[in-house]
Short mmCIF file of C-alpha atoms in Angstrom, two decimals:
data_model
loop_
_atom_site.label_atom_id
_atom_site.label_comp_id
_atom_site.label_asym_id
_atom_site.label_seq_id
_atom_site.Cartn_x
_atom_site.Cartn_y
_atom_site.Cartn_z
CA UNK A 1 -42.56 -32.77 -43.31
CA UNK A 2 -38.71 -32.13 -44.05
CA UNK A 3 -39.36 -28.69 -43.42
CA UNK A 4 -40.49 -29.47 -39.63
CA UNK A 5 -37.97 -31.62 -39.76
CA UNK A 6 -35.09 -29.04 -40.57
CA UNK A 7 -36.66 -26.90 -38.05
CA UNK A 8 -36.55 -29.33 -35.21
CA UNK A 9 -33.52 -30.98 -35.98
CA UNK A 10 -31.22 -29.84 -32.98
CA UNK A 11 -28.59 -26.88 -34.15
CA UNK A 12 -24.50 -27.66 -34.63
CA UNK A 13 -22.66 -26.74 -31.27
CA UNK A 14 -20.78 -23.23 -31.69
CA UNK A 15 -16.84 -24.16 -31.94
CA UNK A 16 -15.32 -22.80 -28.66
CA UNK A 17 -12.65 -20.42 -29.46
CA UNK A 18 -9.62 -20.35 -27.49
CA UNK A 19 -8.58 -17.32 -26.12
CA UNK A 20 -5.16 -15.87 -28.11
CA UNK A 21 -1.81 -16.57 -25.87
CA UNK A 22 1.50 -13.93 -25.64
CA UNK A 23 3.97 -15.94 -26.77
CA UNK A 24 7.27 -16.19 -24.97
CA UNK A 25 8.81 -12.94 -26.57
CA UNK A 26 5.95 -10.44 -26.01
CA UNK A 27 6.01 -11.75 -22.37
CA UNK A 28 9.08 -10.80 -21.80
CA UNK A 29 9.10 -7.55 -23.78
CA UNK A 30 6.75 -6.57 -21.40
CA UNK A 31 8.37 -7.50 -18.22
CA UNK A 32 11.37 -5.35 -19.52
CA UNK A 33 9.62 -2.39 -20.52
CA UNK A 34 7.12 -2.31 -17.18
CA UNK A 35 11.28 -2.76 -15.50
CA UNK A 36 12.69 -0.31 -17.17
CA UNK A 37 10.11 1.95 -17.37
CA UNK A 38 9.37 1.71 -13.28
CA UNK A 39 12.82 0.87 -11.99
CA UNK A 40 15.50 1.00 -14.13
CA UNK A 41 15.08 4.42 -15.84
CA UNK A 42 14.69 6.88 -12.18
CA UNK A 43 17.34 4.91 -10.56
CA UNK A 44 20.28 5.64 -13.51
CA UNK A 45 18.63 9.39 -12.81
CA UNK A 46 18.98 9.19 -9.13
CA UNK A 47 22.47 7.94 -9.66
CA UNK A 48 23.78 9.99 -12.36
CA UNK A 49 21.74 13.29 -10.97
CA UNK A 50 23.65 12.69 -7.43
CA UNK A 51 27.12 12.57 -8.51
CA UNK A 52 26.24 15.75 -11.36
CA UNK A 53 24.06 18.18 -8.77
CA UNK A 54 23.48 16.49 -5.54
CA UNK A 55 20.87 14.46 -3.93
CA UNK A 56 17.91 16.72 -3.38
CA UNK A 57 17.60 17.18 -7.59
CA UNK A 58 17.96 13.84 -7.86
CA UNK A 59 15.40 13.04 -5.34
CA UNK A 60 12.84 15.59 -7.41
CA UNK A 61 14.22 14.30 -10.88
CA UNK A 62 13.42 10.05 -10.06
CA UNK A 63 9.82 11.60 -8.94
CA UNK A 64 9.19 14.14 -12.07
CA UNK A 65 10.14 10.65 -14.27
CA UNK A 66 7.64 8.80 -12.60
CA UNK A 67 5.01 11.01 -12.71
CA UNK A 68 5.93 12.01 -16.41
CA UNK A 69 5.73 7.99 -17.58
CA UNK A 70 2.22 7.48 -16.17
CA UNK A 71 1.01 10.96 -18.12
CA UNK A 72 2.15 9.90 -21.18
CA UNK A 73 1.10 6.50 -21.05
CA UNK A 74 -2.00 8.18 -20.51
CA UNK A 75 -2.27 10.47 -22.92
CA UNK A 76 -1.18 7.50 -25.90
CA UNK A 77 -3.92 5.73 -24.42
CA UNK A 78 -1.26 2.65 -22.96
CA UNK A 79 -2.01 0.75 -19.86
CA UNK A 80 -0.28 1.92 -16.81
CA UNK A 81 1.43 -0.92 -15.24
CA UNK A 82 0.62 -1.71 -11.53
CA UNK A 83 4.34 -1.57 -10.76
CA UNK A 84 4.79 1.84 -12.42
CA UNK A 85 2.02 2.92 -10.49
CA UNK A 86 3.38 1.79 -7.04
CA UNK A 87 6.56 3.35 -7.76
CA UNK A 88 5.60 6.69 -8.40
CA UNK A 89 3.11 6.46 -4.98
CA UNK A 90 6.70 5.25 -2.64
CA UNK A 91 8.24 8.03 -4.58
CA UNK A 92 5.85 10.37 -3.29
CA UNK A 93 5.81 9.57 0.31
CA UNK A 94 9.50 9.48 0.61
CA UNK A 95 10.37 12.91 -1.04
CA UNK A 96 6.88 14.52 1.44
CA UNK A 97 8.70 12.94 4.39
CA UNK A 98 12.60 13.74 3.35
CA UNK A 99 11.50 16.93 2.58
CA UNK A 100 8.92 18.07 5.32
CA UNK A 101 12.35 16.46 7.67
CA UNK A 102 15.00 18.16 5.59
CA UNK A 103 17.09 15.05 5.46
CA UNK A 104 18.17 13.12 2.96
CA UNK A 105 18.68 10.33 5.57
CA UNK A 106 15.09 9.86 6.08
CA UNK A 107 14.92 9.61 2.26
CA UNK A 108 17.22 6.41 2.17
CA UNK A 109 15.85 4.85 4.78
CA UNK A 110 12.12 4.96 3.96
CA UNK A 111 12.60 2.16 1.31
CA UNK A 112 14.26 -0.22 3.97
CA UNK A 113 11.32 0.20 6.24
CA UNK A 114 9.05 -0.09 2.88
CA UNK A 115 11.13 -3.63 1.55
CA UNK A 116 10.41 -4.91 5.09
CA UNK A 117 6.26 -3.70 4.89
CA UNK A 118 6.07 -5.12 1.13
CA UNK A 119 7.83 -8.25 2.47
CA UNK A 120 5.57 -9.02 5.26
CA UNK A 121 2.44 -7.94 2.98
CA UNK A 122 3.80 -10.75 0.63
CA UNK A 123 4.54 -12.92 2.85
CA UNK A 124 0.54 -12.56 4.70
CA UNK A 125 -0.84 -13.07 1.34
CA UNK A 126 0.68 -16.34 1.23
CA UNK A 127 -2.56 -17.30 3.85
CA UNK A 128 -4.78 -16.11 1.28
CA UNK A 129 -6.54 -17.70 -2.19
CA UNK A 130 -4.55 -15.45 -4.24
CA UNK A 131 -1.54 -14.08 -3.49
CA UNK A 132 0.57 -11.19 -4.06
CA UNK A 133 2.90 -12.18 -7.10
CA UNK A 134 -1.02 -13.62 -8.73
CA UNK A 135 -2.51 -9.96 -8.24
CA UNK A 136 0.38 -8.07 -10.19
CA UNK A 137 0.74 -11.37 -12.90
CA UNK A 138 -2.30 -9.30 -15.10
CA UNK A 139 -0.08 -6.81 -15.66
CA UNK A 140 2.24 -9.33 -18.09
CA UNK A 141 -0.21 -11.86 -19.14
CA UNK A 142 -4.30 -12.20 -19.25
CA UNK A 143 -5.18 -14.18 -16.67
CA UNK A 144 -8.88 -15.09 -16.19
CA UNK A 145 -10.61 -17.06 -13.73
CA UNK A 146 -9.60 -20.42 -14.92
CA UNK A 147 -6.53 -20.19 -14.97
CA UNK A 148 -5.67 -18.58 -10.97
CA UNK A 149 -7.48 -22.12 -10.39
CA UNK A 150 -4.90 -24.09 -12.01
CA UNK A 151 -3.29 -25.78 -9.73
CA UNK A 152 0.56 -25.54 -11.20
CA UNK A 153 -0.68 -21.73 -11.43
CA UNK A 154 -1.14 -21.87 -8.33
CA UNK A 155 1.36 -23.17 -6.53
CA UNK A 156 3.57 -20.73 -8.93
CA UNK A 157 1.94 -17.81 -7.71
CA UNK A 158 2.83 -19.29 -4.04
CA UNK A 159 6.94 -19.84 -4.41
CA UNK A 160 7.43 -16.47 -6.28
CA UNK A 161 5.81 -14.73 -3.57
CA UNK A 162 7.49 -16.46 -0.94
CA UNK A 163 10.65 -15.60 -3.25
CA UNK A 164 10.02 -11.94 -3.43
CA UNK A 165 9.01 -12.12 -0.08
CA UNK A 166 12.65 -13.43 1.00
CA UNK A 167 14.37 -10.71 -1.70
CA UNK A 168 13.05 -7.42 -0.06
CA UNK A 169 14.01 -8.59 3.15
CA UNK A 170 17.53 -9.33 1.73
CA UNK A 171 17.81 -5.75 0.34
CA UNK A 172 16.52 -4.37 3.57
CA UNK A 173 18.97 -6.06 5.73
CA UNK A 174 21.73 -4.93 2.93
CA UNK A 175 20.70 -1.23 2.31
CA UNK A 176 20.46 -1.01 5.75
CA UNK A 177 23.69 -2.31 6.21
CA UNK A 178 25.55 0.33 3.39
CA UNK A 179 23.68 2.99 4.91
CA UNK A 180 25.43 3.00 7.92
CA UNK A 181 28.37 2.17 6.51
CA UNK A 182 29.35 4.23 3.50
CA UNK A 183 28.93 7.92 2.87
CA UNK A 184 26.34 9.35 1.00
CA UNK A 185 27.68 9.20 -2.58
CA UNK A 186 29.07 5.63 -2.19
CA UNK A 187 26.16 4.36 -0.83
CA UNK A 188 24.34 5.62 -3.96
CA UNK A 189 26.76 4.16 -6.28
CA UNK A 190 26.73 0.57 -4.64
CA UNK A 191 23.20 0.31 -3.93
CA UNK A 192 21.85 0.93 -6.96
CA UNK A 193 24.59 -1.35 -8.42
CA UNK A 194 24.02 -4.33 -5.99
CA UNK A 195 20.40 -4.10 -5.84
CA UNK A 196 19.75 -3.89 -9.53
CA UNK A 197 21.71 -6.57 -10.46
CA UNK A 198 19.98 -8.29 -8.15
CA UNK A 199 16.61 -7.96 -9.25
CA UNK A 200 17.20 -8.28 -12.54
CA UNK A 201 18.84 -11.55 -11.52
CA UNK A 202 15.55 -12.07 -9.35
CA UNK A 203 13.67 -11.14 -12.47
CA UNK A 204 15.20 -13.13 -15.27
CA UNK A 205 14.61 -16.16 -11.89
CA UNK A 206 10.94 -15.62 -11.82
CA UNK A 207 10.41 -15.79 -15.90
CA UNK A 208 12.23 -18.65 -15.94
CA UNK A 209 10.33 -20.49 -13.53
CA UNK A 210 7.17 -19.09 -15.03
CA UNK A 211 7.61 -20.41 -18.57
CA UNK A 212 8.37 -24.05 -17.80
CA UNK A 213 5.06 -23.87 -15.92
CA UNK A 214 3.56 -22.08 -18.83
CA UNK A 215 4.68 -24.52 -21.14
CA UNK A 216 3.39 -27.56 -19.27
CA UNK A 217 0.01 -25.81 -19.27
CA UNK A 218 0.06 -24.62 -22.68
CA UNK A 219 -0.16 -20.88 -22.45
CA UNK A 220 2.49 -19.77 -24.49
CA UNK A 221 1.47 -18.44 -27.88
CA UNK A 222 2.67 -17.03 -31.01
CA UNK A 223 0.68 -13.71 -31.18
CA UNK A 224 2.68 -10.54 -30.91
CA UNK A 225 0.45 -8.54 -28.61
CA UNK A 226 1.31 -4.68 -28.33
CA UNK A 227 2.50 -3.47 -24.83
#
């Protein structure tokens, strides 16, 4: 009888584990490496390359650095970061098209046509259930279902697309601006100056408003997760 007993009597619940969080540090070690990495890294190229050789090396050196990144992320079996990844395919079509043209014009003016095209793709995904800023957040921290359904997530995801949104037009409008206005060297000098500064200030903007929410929901860790 205490045998059929045993065997009837209804099994203990399995303790749900919670999934492991980044904590604050790894987040942002992240966000700085996929930066500097993606951004940071072929524009001090571009830069230095122009004044040293000209703009055409420079042009073909920011490319072979983008390209090179992904391969050896690849090859030490790292994830390739989404931004990394976009990077190297605007790289692409702007050297095909600056050189197929032979101008170096063209070149500088494809990314203020593709800051206004990334700003109105932001700015459409605002109309849909997940926007921009919420398709690229995997790339820093694991989101799951669950959580895009949160609604502070949510509404985060919304503002920092509308605020990247609003930032690429900016630096359209500007580059635009110091394209026309300044020669070819200068303009290097000052955009990638400016516009750095500026995202890194945009950057260091969207972390910021990220954590508090992170912290009222409780998704900041301790873990040390590898990038």
């Amino acid at each position: 009888m205490s045998s059929l007993g045993t065997t009837l009597a209804p099994s203990a619940p399995e303790p749900v584990l919670e999934p492991d969080r980044p904590g604050l540090r790894t987040i942002v070690r992240r966000v700085s490496v996929s930066l500097l990495i993606a951004c940071l890294v072929p524009a001090g190229l571009f830069c230095s390359i122009t004044l040293i050789a000209g703009v055409w090396p420079a042009i073909i050196a920011a490319l072979a650095w983008s390209y090179g990144a992904i391969a050896w992320r690849a090859a030490t079996g790292r994830r390739t970061s989404g931004l990394l990844i976009l990077t190297a395919i605007v790289l692409t079509g702007r050297t095909l098209v600056a050189l197929l043209a032979d101008s170096t014009f063209l070149y500088f003016l494809q990314p203020i046509i593709s800051d206004g095209v990334v700003a109105t793709a932001f700015l459409l995904s605002l109309a849909t259930a997940r926007p921009l800023v919420a398709r690229l957040a995997g790339d820093f921290y694991p989101m799951d279902h669950e959580l895009h359904l949160r609604p502070r997530i949510r509404k985060l995801f919304w503002r920092l697309t509308l605020l990247w949104a609003l930032l690429c037009l900016g630096k359209a409008a500007a580059t635009l601006w110091m394209l026309l206005a300044l020669d070819v060297e200068t303009f290097v000098l000052v955009r990638d100056a400016s516009l750095q500064t500026l995202n890194i200030a945009a950057v260091a903007g969207t972390i910021a408003l990220a954590v508090r929410v992170a912290r009222k929901e409780g998704l900041l860790g301790t873990c040390v997760v590898p990038a």
